[in-house]
Amino acid sequence: MAFDRLLTIMDELREQCPWDRKQTMDSLRHLTIEETYELSDAILEKNNAEICKELGDIQLHLVFYAKIASEASTSSPDHFDMADVLNRVCDKLISRHPHIYGDTVAETEEQVKANWEQLKLKEGNKSVLGGVPGSLPALVKAMRIQEKARGAGFDWDEKEQVWEKVEEEMQEFKEEFNVSSSQTIDVQRAEGEFGDLLFSLVNYARFIDINPETALERTNKKFIKRFQYLEEQARANGKTLSEMTLAEMDVYWNEAKSRFRQSY
């Protein structure tokens, strides 16, 4: 009933509202990305009321895209509607879970992932990595690349081996681009080595079940909260940060660390 109500409202808005009539898939795209990040923030904040709200906003966008596509001629290859969307994902879930809906045996999560990647190759993907969206943020993309490579059997055996790689990359970066040296560095080469170091850290995070994107975002939020506390305390004392020494700011920073120790 609730889903039918949303579909009906979408039909009415598309017909009667000037703004809704004007929208295209291209015009909605950046708004959908924004809504997805808002959902991500709500999940990190563990705010279920906001999660519910943001899920509704994203569902509206999904219905909107399907509505726009349904307006194309039924003979056009661009035509589809919400029923097509739902049936297609149902068919995909059934075909991708032969251990549930077929005779394949998969008793572990790793077996399920391996089967999933093999099925995608049979469906037409030329590479295991072909399903990684090119527009993903780099940190998320690194994680997905490594997960998919693991699904194909290309991975380290033990986390200790991965940590050795981290240390190796760190040493290489330190030896070539020592921060204590005033010598001009080759920025392009340094960027490449730093990328290798980050990639190996993401790999280690995966081995110990840490999501690097979530970890970094929690640190971002922690830093913001502490920095804003520093700004508030400076204002309370009639100062701006530019008027304070680093030692003075450090006092408030340490207060913030103690005050918000459990944050995120």
PDB file of C-alpha atoms in Angstrom:
ATOM      1  CA  MET A   1       0.000   0.000   0.000  1.00  0.00           C
ATOM      2  CA  ALA A   2       2.735   2.494   0.961  1.00  0.00           C
ATOM      3  CA  PHE A   3       4.723   1.756  -2.219  1.00  0.00           C
ATOM      4  CA  ASP A   4       1.615   2.138  -4.387  1.00  0.00           C
ATOM      5  CA  ARG A   5       0.926   5.452  -2.643  1.00  0.00           C
ATOM      6  CA  LEU A   6       4.435   6.680  -3.547  1.00  0.00           C
ATOM      7  CA  LEU A   7       3.991   5.623  -7.176  1.00  0.00           C
ATOM      8  CA  THR A   8       0.668   7.470  -7.349  1.00  0.00           C
ATOM      9  CA  ILE A   9       2.156  10.644  -5.845  1.00  0.00           C
ATOM     10  CA  MET A  10       5.065  10.442  -8.295  1.00  0.00           C
ATOM     11  CA  ASP A  11       2.613  10.213 -11.209  1.00  0.00           C
ATOM     12  CA  GLU A  12       0.738  13.275  -9.906  1.00  0.00           C
ATOM     13  CA  LEU A  13       3.882  15.323  -9.325  1.00  0.00           C
ATOM     14  CA  ARG A  14       5.283  14.494 -12.739  1.00  0.00           C
ATOM     15  CA  GLU A  15       2.041  15.655 -14.331  1.00  0.00           C
ATOM     16  CA  GLN A  16       1.215  18.701 -12.209  1.00  0.00           C
ATOM     17  CA  CYS A  17       4.412  20.149 -10.634  1.00  0.00           C
ATOM     18  CA  PRO A  18       6.578  22.418 -12.865  1.00  0.00           C
ATOM     19  CA  TRP A  19       9.789  21.398 -11.071  1.00  0.00           C
ATOM     20  CA  ASP A  20       9.087  17.675 -11.213  1.00  0.00           C
ATOM     21  CA  ARG A  21       8.060  17.870 -14.886  1.00  0.00           C
ATOM     22  CA  LYS A  22      11.370  19.531 -15.734  1.00  0.00           C
ATOM     23  CA  GLN A  23      13.641  16.903 -14.194  1.00  0.00           C
ATOM     24  CA  THR A  24      15.718  14.451 -16.224  1.00  0.00           C
ATOM     25  CA  MET A  25      17.972  11.581 -15.174  1.00  0.00           C
ATOM     26  CA  ASP A  26      20.952  13.880 -15.661  1.00  0.00           C
ATOM     27  CA  SER A  27      19.481  16.640 -13.490  1.00  0.00           C
ATOM     28  CA  LEU A  28      18.643  14.177 -10.710  1.00  0.00           C
ATOM     29  CA  ARG A  29      22.044  12.448 -10.707  1.00  0.00           C
ATOM     30  CA  HIS A  30      23.942  14.875  -8.455  1.00  0.00           C
ATOM     31  CA  LEU A  31      20.965  15.102  -6.098  1.00  0.00           C
ATOM     32  CA  THR A  32      20.923  11.309  -5.754  1.00  0.00           C
ATOM     33  CA  ILE A  33      24.631  11.298  -4.917  1.00  0.00           C
ATOM     34  CA  GLU A  34      23.985  13.951  -2.263  1.00  0.00           C
ATOM     35  CA  GLU A  35      21.118  11.934  -0.765  1.00  0.00           C
ATOM     36  CA  THR A  36      23.335   8.829  -0.639  1.00  0.00           C
ATOM     37  CA  TYR A  37      26.000  10.692   1.304  1.00  0.00           C
ATOM     38  CA  GLU A  38      23.345  12.022   3.679  1.00  0.00           C
ATOM     39  CA  LEU A  39      22.249   8.433   4.311  1.00  0.00           C
ATOM     40  CA  SER A  40      25.881   7.486   4.908  1.00  0.00           C
ATOM     41  CA  ASP A  41      26.219  10.282   7.493  1.00  0.00           C
ATOM     42  CA  ALA A  42      23.045   9.150   9.273  1.00  0.00           C
ATOM     43  CA  ILE A  43      24.358   5.568   9.443  1.00  0.00           C
ATOM     44  CA  LEU A  44      27.679   6.721  10.913  1.00  0.00           C
ATOM     45  CA  GLU A  45      25.778   8.832  13.451  1.00  0.00           C
ATOM     46  CA  LYS A  46      23.614   5.778  14.267  1.00  0.00           C
ATOM     47  CA  ASN A  47      20.566   8.036  13.931  1.00  0.00           C
ATOM     48  CA  ASN A  48      17.730   5.691  12.965  1.00  0.00           C
ATOM     49  CA  ALA A  49      15.203   8.492  12.552  1.00  0.00           C
ATOM     50  CA  GLU A  50      17.486  10.159   9.974  1.00  0.00           C
ATOM     51  CA  ILE A  51      18.240   6.807   8.336  1.00  0.00           C
ATOM     52  CA  CYS A  52      14.504   6.260   7.848  1.00  0.00           C
ATOM     53  CA  LYS A  53      14.138   9.754   6.363  1.00  0.00           C
ATOM     54  CA  GLU A  54      17.101   9.391   4.010  1.00  0.00           C
ATOM     55  CA  LEU A  55      15.986   5.953   2.850  1.00  0.00           C
ATOM     56  CA  GLY A  56      12.674   7.549   1.885  1.00  0.00           C
ATOM     57  CA  ASP A  57      14.470  10.269  -0.071  1.00  0.00           C
ATOM     58  CA  ILE A  58      16.544   7.701  -1.954  1.00  0.00           C
ATOM     59  CA  GLN A  59      13.471   5.575  -2.652  1.00  0.00           C
ATOM     60  CA  LEU A  60      11.807   8.654  -4.130  1.00  0.00           C
ATOM     61  CA  HIS A  61      14.765   9.097  -6.467  1.00  0.00           C
ATOM     62  CA  LEU A  62      14.579   5.458  -7.585  1.00  0.00           C
ATOM     63  CA  VAL A  63      10.892   5.824  -8.351  1.00  0.00           C
ATOM     64  CA  PHE A  64      11.604   9.118 -10.161  1.00  0.00           C
ATOM     65  CA  TYR A  65      14.156   7.507 -12.515  1.00  0.00           C
ATOM     66  CA  ALA A  66      11.760   4.672 -13.323  1.00  0.00           C
ATOM     67  CA  LYS A  67       8.943   7.161 -13.957  1.00  0.00           C
ATOM     68  CA  ILE A  68      11.089   9.135 -16.404  1.00  0.00           C
ATOM     69  CA  ALA A  69      12.077   5.961 -18.266  1.00  0.00           C
ATOM     70  CA  SER A  70       8.447   4.797 -18.444  1.00  0.00           C
ATOM     71  CA  GLU A  71       7.582   7.944 -20.419  1.00  0.00           C
ATOM     72  CA  ALA A  72       9.708   6.801 -23.372  1.00  0.00           C
ATOM     73  CA  SER A  73       7.943   4.993 -26.175  1.00  0.00           C
ATOM     74  CA  THR A  74       7.226   1.365 -25.312  1.00  0.00           C
ATOM     75  CA  SER A  75       9.041   0.398 -28.516  1.00  0.00           C
ATOM     76  CA  SER A  76      12.165   2.301 -27.420  1.00  0.00           C
ATOM     77  CA  PRO A  77      15.101   0.392 -25.875  1.00  0.00           C
ATOM     78  CA  ASP A  78      15.223   3.184 -23.270  1.00  0.00           C
ATOM     79  CA  HIS A  79      11.763   2.289 -21.948  1.00  0.00           C
ATOM     80  CA  PHE A  80      11.293   0.577 -18.597  1.00  0.00           C
ATOM     81  CA  ASP A  81       9.095   1.035 -15.544  1.00  0.00           C
ATOM     82  CA  MET A  82       9.269   0.260 -11.839  1.00  0.00           C
ATOM     83  CA  ALA A  83       7.962  -3.285 -12.347  1.00  0.00           C
ATOM     84  CA  ASP A  84      10.829  -3.936 -14.775  1.00  0.00           C
ATOM     85  CA  VAL A  85      13.323  -2.630 -12.205  1.00  0.00           C
ATOM     86  CA  LEU A  86      11.978  -4.852  -9.432  1.00  0.00           C
ATOM     87  CA  ASN A  87      11.609  -7.961 -11.591  1.00  0.00           C
ATOM     88  CA  ARG A  88      15.115  -7.544 -12.947  1.00  0.00           C
ATOM     89  CA  VAL A  89      16.707  -7.331  -9.498  1.00  0.00           C
ATOM     90  CA  CYS A  90      14.633 -10.314  -8.321  1.00  0.00           C
ATOM     91  CA  ASP A  91      15.812 -12.362 -11.311  1.00  0.00           C
ATOM     92  CA  LYS A  92      19.411 -11.331 -10.643  1.00  0.00           C
ATOM     93  CA  LEU A  93      19.236 -12.282  -6.971  1.00  0.00           C
ATOM     94  CA  ILE A  94      17.873 -15.709  -7.842  1.00  0.00           C
ATOM     95  CA  SER A  95      20.495 -16.347 -10.546  1.00  0.00           C
ATOM     96  CA  ARG A  96      23.331 -15.075  -8.324  1.00  0.00           C
ATOM     97  CA  HIS A  97      22.315 -17.366  -5.426  1.00  0.00           C
ATOM     98  CA  PRO A  98      22.387 -20.861  -6.951  1.00  0.00           C
ATOM     99  CA  HIS A  99      23.266 -22.215  -3.489  1.00  0.00           C
ATOM    100  CA  ILE A 100      19.763 -21.124  -2.423  1.00  0.00           C
ATOM    101  CA  TYR A 101      17.745 -21.513  -5.630  1.00  0.00           C
ATOM    102  CA  GLY A 102      19.793 -24.242  -7.339  1.00  0.00           C
ATOM    103  CA  ASP A 103      22.161 -27.142  -6.723  1.00  0.00           C
ATOM    104  CA  THR A 104      25.407 -25.246  -6.055  1.00  0.00           C
ATOM    105  CA  VAL A 105      26.993 -25.711  -2.628  1.00  0.00           C
ATOM    106  CA  ALA A 106      28.378 -22.648  -0.812  1.00  0.00           C
ATOM    107  CA  GLU A 107      28.758 -22.974   2.931  1.00  0.00           C
ATOM    108  CA  THR A 108      30.968 -19.947   3.604  1.00  0.00           C
ATOM    109  CA  GLU A 109      30.879 -16.263   2.762  1.00  0.00           C
ATOM    110  CA  GLU A 110      34.055 -16.645   0.687  1.00  0.00           C
ATOM    111  CA  GLN A 111      32.498 -19.405  -1.414  1.00  0.00           C
ATOM    112  CA  VAL A 112      29.444 -17.230  -2.030  1.00  0.00           C
ATOM    113  CA  LYS A 113      31.650 -14.321  -3.182  1.00  0.00           C
ATOM    114  CA  ALA A 114      33.707 -16.570  -5.458  1.00  0.00           C
ATOM    115  CA  ASN A 115      30.539 -17.999  -7.055  1.00  0.00           C
ATOM    116  CA  TRP A 116      29.154 -14.486  -7.464  1.00  0.00           C
ATOM    117  CA  GLU A 117      32.202 -13.304  -9.436  1.00  0.00           C
ATOM    118  CA  GLN A 118      32.216 -16.405 -11.643  1.00  0.00           C
ATOM    119  CA  LEU A 119      28.552 -15.903 -12.445  1.00  0.00           C
ATOM    120  CA  LYS A 120      29.191 -12.269 -13.387  1.00  0.00           C
ATOM    121  CA  LEU A 121      31.917 -13.375 -15.805  1.00  0.00           C
ATOM    122  CA  LYS A 122      29.493 -15.843 -17.405  1.00  0.00           C
ATOM    123  CA  GLU A 123      26.971 -13.018 -17.762  1.00  0.00           C
ATOM    124  CA  GLY A 124      29.357 -11.074 -19.962  1.00  0.00           C
ATOM    125  CA  ASN A 125      31.858  -9.254 -17.745  1.00  0.00           C
ATOM    126  CA  LYS A 126      35.265  -9.482 -19.434  1.00  0.00           C
ATOM    127  CA  SER A 127      37.144  -8.885 -16.186  1.00  0.00           C
ATOM    128  CA  VAL A 128      36.522  -9.589 -12.522  1.00  0.00           C
ATOM    129  CA  LEU A 129      37.314  -5.911 -11.968  1.00  0.00           C
ATOM    130  CA  GLY A 130      34.896  -4.782 -14.666  1.00  0.00           C
ATOM    131  CA  GLY A 131      32.113  -4.319 -12.149  1.00  0.00           C
ATOM    132  CA  VAL A 132      33.996  -1.704 -10.123  1.00  0.00           C
ATOM    133  CA  PRO A 133      32.461   1.703 -11.009  1.00  0.00           C
ATOM    134  CA  GLY A 134      35.048   4.102 -12.385  1.00  0.00           C
ATOM    135  CA  SER A 135      33.550   7.040 -10.502  1.00  0.00           C
ATOM    136  CA  LEU A 136      33.876   5.490  -7.050  1.00  0.00           C
ATOM    137  CA  PRO A 137      35.966   7.500  -4.555  1.00  0.00           C
ATOM    138  CA  ALA A 138      39.532   6.176  -4.677  1.00  0.00           C
ATOM    139  CA  LEU A 139      39.542   4.727  -1.153  1.00  0.00           C
ATOM    140  CA  VAL A 140      36.306   2.803  -1.707  1.00  0.00           C
ATOM    141  CA  LYS A 141      37.507   1.720  -5.142  1.00  0.00           C
ATOM    142  CA  ALA A 142      40.734   0.280  -3.695  1.00  0.00           C
ATOM    143  CA  MET A 143      38.710  -1.779  -1.232  1.00  0.00           C
ATOM    144  CA  ARG A 144      36.367  -3.089  -3.932  1.00  0.00           C
ATOM    145  CA  ILE A 145      39.245  -3.928  -6.292  1.00  0.00           C
ATOM    146  CA  GLN A 146      40.937  -5.959  -3.569  1.00  0.00           C
ATOM    147  CA  GLU A 147      37.707  -7.726  -2.596  1.00  0.00           C
ATOM    148  CA  LYS A 148      37.049  -8.725  -6.185  1.00  0.00           C
ATOM    149  CA  ALA A 149      40.635  -9.903  -6.709  1.00  0.00           C
ATOM    150  CA  ARG A 150      40.283 -12.032  -3.582  1.00  0.00           C
ATOM    151  CA  GLY A 151      37.069 -13.527  -4.969  1.00  0.00           C
ATOM    152  CA  ALA A 152      39.095 -14.691  -7.972  1.00  0.00           C
ATOM    153  CA  GLY A 153      41.715 -16.282  -5.690  1.00  0.00           C
ATOM    154  CA  PHE A 154      44.341 -13.534  -6.080  1.00  0.00           C
ATOM    155  CA  ASP A 155      45.236 -12.594  -2.517  1.00  0.00           C
ATOM    156  CA  TRP A 156      47.703 -13.019   0.327  1.00  0.00           C
ATOM    157  CA  ASP A 157      47.312 -15.996   2.630  1.00  0.00           C
ATOM    158  CA  GLU A 158      48.053 -14.323   5.981  1.00  0.00           C
ATOM    159  CA  LYS A 159      47.657 -10.815   7.318  1.00  0.00           C
ATOM    160  CA  GLU A 160      51.295 -10.865   8.459  1.00  0.00           C
ATOM    161  CA  GLN A 161      52.322 -10.975   4.790  1.00  0.00           C
ATOM    162  CA  VAL A 162      50.169  -7.950   4.100  1.00  0.00           C
ATOM    163  CA  TRP A 163      51.691  -6.019   6.990  1.00  0.00           C
ATOM    164  CA  GLU A 164      55.170  -6.809   5.679  1.00  0.00           C
ATOM    165  CA  LYS A 165      54.098  -5.215   2.406  1.00  0.00           C
ATOM    166  CA  VAL A 166      52.885  -2.124   4.288  1.00  0.00           C
ATOM    167  CA  GLU A 167      56.254  -1.814   6.028  1.00  0.00           C
ATOM    168  CA  GLU A 168      58.078  -2.344   2.734  1.00  0.00           C
ATOM    169  CA  GLU A 169      56.081   0.428   1.029  1.00  0.00           C
ATOM    170  CA  MET A 170      56.542   2.732   4.014  1.00  0.00           C
ATOM    171  CA  GLN A 171      60.300   2.196   3.995  1.00  0.00           C
ATOM    172  CA  GLU A 172      60.508   2.840   0.261  1.00  0.00           C
ATOM    173  CA  PHE A 173      58.563   6.061   0.630  1.00  0.00           C
ATOM    174  CA  LYS A 174      60.658   7.179   3.602  1.00  0.00           C
ATOM    175  CA  GLU A 175      63.962   6.453   1.875  1.00  0.00           C
ATOM    176  CA  GLU A 176      63.059   8.319  -1.304  1.00  0.00           C
ATOM    177  CA  PHE A 177      61.045  11.181   0.125  1.00  0.00           C
ATOM    178  CA  ASN A 178      62.423  11.788   3.592  1.00  0.00           C
ATOM    179  CA  VAL A 179      60.562  14.736   5.098  1.00  0.00           C
ATOM    180  CA  SER A 180      63.683  15.825   6.997  1.00  0.00           C
ATOM    181  CA  SER A 181      65.464  16.541   3.730  1.00  0.00           C
ATOM    182  CA  SER A 182      65.129  19.971   2.111  1.00  0.00           C
ATOM    183  CA  GLN A 183      65.933  18.528  -1.291  1.00  0.00           C
ATOM    184  CA  THR A 184      63.287  19.061  -3.975  1.00  0.00           C
ATOM    185  CA  ILE A 185      61.367  15.866  -4.643  1.00  0.00           C
ATOM    186  CA  ASP A 186      59.800  14.447  -7.777  1.00  0.00           C
ATOM    187  CA  VAL A 187      56.146  15.028  -6.901  1.00  0.00           C
ATOM    188  CA  GLN A 188      54.807  12.630  -9.526  1.00  0.00           C
ATOM    189  CA  ARG A 189      57.002   9.783  -8.307  1.00  0.00           C
ATOM    190  CA  ALA A 190      56.210  10.626  -4.678  1.00  0.00           C
ATOM    191  CA  GLU A 191      52.498  10.533  -5.472  1.00  0.00           C
ATOM    192  CA  GLY A 192      52.900   7.104  -7.030  1.00  0.00           C
ATOM    193  CA  GLU A 193      54.773   5.715  -4.041  1.00  0.00           C
ATOM    194  CA  PHE A 194      52.290   7.256  -1.625  1.00  0.00           C
ATOM    195  CA  GLY A 195      49.468   5.650  -3.588  1.00  0.00           C
ATOM    196  CA  ASP A 196      51.205   2.265  -3.246  1.00  0.00           C
ATOM    197  CA  LEU A 197      51.449   2.819   0.512  1.00  0.00           C
ATOM    198  CA  LEU A 198      47.774   3.735   0.826  1.00  0.00           C
ATOM    199  CA  PHE A 199      46.751   0.734  -1.281  1.00  0.00           C
ATOM    200  CA  SER A 200      48.731  -1.616   0.972  1.00  0.00           C
ATOM    201  CA  LEU A 201      47.164  -0.053   4.095  1.00  0.00           C
ATOM    202  CA  VAL A 202      43.692  -0.544   2.612  1.00  0.00           C
ATOM    203  CA  ASN A 203      44.644  -4.148   1.941  1.00  0.00           C
ATOM    204  CA  TYR A 204      45.706  -4.689   5.545  1.00  0.00           C
ATOM    205  CA  ALA A 205      42.529  -3.025   6.820  1.00  0.00           C
ATOM    206  CA  ARG A 206      40.525  -5.510   4.767  1.00  0.00           C
ATOM    207  CA  PHE A 207      42.386  -8.418   6.327  1.00  0.00           C
ATOM    208  CA  ILE A 208      41.495  -7.280   9.842  1.00  0.00           C
ATOM    209  CA  ASP A 209      37.871  -6.436   8.935  1.00  0.00           C
ATOM    210  CA  ILE A 210      38.209  -2.659   9.016  1.00  0.00           C
ATOM    211  CA  ASN A 211      36.421  -0.634   6.354  1.00  0.00           C
ATOM    212  CA  PRO A 212      38.985   2.067   5.490  1.00  0.00           C
ATOM    213  CA  GLU A 213      36.372   4.505   4.182  1.00  0.00           C
ATOM    214  CA  THR A 214      34.388   4.272   7.426  1.00  0.00           C
ATOM    215  CA  ALA A 215      37.558   4.496   9.520  1.00  0.00           C
ATOM    216  CA  LEU A 216      38.754   7.649   7.751  1.00  0.00           C
ATOM    217  CA  GLU A 217      35.331   9.285   7.881  1.00  0.00           C
ATOM    218  CA  ARG A 218      35.097   8.646  11.629  1.00  0.00           C
ATOM    219  CA  THR A 219      38.498  10.292  12.026  1.00  0.00           C
ATOM    220  CA  ASN A 220      37.302  13.228   9.890  1.00  0.00           C
ATOM    221  CA  LYS A 221      34.286  13.674  12.153  1.00  0.00           C
ATOM    222  CA  LYS A 222      36.448  13.378  15.258  1.00  0.00           C
ATOM    223  CA  PHE A 223      38.851  16.017  13.969  1.00  0.00           C
ATOM    224  CA  ILE A 224      35.978  18.385  13.069  1.00  0.00           C
ATOM    225  CA  LYS A 225      34.447  18.073  16.533  1.00  0.00           C
ATOM    226  CA  ARG A 226      37.774  18.712  18.259  1.00  0.00           C
ATOM    227  CA  PHE A 227      38.683  21.623  15.967  1.00  0.00           C
ATOM    228  CA  GLN A 228      35.303  23.278  16.481  1.00  0.00           C
ATOM    229  CA  TYR A 229      35.802  22.964  20.246  1.00  0.00           C
ATOM    230  CA  LEU A 230      39.140  24.726  19.808  1.00  0.00           C
ATOM    231  CA  GLU A 231      37.436  27.534  17.879  1.00  0.00           C
ATOM    232  CA  GLU A 232      34.694  27.870  20.515  1.00  0.00           C
ATOM    233  CA  GLN A 233      37.172  28.113  23.376  1.00  0.00           C
ATOM    234  CA  ALA A 234      39.234  30.689  21.499  1.00  0.00           C
ATOM    235  CA  ARG A 235      36.127  32.835  20.918  1.00  0.00           C
ATOM    236  CA  ALA A 236      35.122  32.466  24.568  1.00  0.00           C
ATOM    237  CA  ASN A 237      38.479  33.992  25.463  1.00  0.00           C
ATOM    238  CA  GLY A 238      38.117  36.826  22.971  1.00  0.00           C
ATOM    239  CA  LYS A 239      40.644  35.490  20.482  1.00  0.00           C
ATOM    240  CA  THR A 240      40.828  34.123  16.968  1.00  0.00           C
ATOM    241  CA  LEU A 241      43.007  31.177  16.053  1.00  0.00           C
ATOM    242  CA  SER A 242      45.278  33.426  14.000  1.00  0.00           C
ATOM    243  CA  GLU A 243      46.069  35.380  17.182  1.00  0.00           C
ATOM    244  CA  MET A 244      47.071  32.288  19.167  1.00  0.00           C
ATOM    245  CA  THR A 245      50.337  30.416  19.312  1.00  0.00           C
ATOM    246  CA  LEU A 246      50.418  26.730  18.511  1.00  0.00           C
ATOM    247  CA  ALA A 247      51.168  26.029  22.181  1.00  0.00           C
ATOM    248  CA  GLU A 248      48.022  27.926  23.237  1.00  0.00           C
ATOM    249  CA  MET A 249      45.913  26.056  20.707  1.00  0.00           C
ATOM    250  CA  ASP A 250      47.417  22.789  21.873  1.00  0.00           C
ATOM    251  CA  VAL A 251      45.962  23.318  25.360  1.00  0.00           C
ATOM    252  CA  TYR A 252      42.419  23.450  23.982  1.00  0.00           C
ATOM    253  CA  TRP A 253      43.146  20.626  21.543  1.00  0.00           C
ATOM    254  CA  ASN A 254      44.159  18.337  24.405  1.00  0.00           C
ATOM    255  CA  GLU A 255      41.021  19.381  26.289  1.00  0.00           C
ATOM    256  CA  ALA A 256      38.980  18.427  23.228  1.00  0.00           C
ATOM    257  CA  LYS A 257      40.736  15.071  22.958  1.00  0.00           C
ATOM    258  CA  SER A 258      39.848  14.324  26.562  1.00  0.00           C
ATOM    259  CA  ARG A 259      36.285  15.643  26.230  1.00  0.00           C
ATOM    260  CA  PHE A 260      35.463  13.755  23.049  1.00  0.00           C
ATOM    261  CA  ARG A 261      37.588  10.679  23.591  1.00  0.00           C
ATOM    262  CA  GLN A 262      34.679   8.302  22.982  1.00  0.00           C
ATOM    263  CA  SER A 263      33.379  10.121  19.912  1.00  0.00           C
ATOM    264  CA  TYR A 264      33.132   7.858  16.895  1.00  0.00           C
TER     265      TYR A 264
END
